Short mmCIF file of C-alpha atoms in Angstrom, two decimals:
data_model
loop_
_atom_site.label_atom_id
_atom_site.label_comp_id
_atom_site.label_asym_id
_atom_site.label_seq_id
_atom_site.Cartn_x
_atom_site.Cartn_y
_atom_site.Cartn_z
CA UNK A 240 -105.68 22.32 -5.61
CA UNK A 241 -102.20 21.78 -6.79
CA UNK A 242 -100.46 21.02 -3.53
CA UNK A 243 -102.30 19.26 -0.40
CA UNK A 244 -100.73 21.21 2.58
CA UNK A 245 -101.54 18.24 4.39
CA UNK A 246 -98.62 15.87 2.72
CA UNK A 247 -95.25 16.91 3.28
CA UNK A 248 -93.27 14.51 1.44
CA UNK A 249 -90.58 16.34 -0.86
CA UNK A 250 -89.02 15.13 -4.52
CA UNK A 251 -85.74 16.14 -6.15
CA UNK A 252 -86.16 16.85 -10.36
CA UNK A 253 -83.67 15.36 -12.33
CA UNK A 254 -83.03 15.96 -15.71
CA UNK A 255 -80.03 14.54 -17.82
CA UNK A 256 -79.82 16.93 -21.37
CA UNK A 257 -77.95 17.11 -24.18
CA UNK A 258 -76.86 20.99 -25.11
CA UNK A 259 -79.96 22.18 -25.85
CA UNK A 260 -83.50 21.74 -24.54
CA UNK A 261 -86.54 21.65 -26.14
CA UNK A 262 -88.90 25.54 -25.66
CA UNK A 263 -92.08 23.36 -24.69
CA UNK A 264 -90.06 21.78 -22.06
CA UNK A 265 -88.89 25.00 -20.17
CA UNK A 266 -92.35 26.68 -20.54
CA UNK A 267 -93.69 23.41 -18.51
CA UNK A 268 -90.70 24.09 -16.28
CA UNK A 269 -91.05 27.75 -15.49
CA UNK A 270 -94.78 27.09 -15.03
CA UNK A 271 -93.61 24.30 -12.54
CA UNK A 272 -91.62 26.51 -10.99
CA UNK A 273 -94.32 29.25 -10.51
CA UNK A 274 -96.89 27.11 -9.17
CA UNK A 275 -96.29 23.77 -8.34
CA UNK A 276 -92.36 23.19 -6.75
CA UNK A 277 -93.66 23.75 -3.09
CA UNK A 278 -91.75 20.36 -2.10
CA UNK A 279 -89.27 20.75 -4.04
CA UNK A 280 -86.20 19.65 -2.14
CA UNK A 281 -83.64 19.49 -4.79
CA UNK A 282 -82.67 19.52 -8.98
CA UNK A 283 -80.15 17.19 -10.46
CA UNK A 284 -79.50 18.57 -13.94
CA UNK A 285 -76.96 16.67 -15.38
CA UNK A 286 -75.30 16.97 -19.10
CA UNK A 287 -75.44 13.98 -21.04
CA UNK A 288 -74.53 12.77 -24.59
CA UNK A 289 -76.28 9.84 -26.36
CA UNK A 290 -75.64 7.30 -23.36
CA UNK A 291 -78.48 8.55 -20.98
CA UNK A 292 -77.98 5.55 -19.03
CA UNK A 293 -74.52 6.63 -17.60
CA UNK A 294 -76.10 9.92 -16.36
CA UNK A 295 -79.25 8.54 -15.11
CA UNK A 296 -77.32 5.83 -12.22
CA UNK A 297 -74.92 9.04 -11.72
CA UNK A 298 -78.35 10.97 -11.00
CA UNK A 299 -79.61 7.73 -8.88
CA UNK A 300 -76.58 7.44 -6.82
CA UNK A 301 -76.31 10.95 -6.10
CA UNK A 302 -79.73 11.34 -5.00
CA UNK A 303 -79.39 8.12 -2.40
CA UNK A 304 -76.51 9.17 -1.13
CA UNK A 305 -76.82 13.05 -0.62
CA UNK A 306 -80.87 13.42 -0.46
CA UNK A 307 -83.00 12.99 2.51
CA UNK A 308 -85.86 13.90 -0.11
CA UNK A 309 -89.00 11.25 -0.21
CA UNK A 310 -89.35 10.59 -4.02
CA UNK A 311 -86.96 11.49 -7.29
CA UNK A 312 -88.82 12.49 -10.18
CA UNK A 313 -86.92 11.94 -13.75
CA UNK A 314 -87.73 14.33 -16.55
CA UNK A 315 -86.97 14.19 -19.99
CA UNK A 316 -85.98 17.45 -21.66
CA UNK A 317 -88.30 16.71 -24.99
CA UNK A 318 -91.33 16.29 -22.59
CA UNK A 319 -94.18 18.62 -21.33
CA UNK A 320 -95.86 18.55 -18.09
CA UNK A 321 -98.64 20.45 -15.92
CA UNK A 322 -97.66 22.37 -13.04
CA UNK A 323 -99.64 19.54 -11.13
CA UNK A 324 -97.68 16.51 -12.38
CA UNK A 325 -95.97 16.02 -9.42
CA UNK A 326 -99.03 16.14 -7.06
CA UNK A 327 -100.80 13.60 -9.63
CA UNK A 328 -97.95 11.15 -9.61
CA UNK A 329 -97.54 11.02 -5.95
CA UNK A 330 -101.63 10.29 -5.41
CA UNK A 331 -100.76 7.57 -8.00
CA UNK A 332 -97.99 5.83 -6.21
CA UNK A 333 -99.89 6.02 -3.12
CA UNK A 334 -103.88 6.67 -2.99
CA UNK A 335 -104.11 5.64 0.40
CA UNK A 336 -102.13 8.48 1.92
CA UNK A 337 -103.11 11.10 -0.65
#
């Protein structure tokens, strides 16, 4: 099951990128997208140059101050991911409640 209907915590995606992004990165994505966003509460893309930190606290502060969403989930644009990431990484931070 990719989504328990019982938990209804929510995430925002963020993703700082350079111009480009890598074609194994927005296959994961799209596949994301398709079948595992269902608490998806919000996406903070955000360009960046070489100095990812700069865009990352922009990305942090924006998501404390605007978001009521539960978790924030950072993404690197070089990386690949299962549609179930998200699922997997919230029974990880908390195995009690999922």
């Amino acid at each position: 099951m990719l989504l328990d209907p019982r938990n209804r915590e929510t995430f925002v995606v963020a993703h700082p990128h350079g111009q480009e992004v890598s074609a194994f990165f927005w296959i994961s994505w799209t596949r994301f997208l398709d079948q595992g966003a269902a608490r998806l509460a919000g996406h903070l893309p955000y360009l960046s140059g070489a100095n990812i930190s700069s865009p990352r606290n922009s990305i942090v502060r924006a998501f404390l101050d605007e978001s009521t969403a539960d978790w924030l989930w950072f993404v690197d644009t070089d990386m690949t991911f299962e549609p179930d990431v998200v699922e997997r990484l919230m029974a990880s931070a908390d195995p009690v409640s999922h």
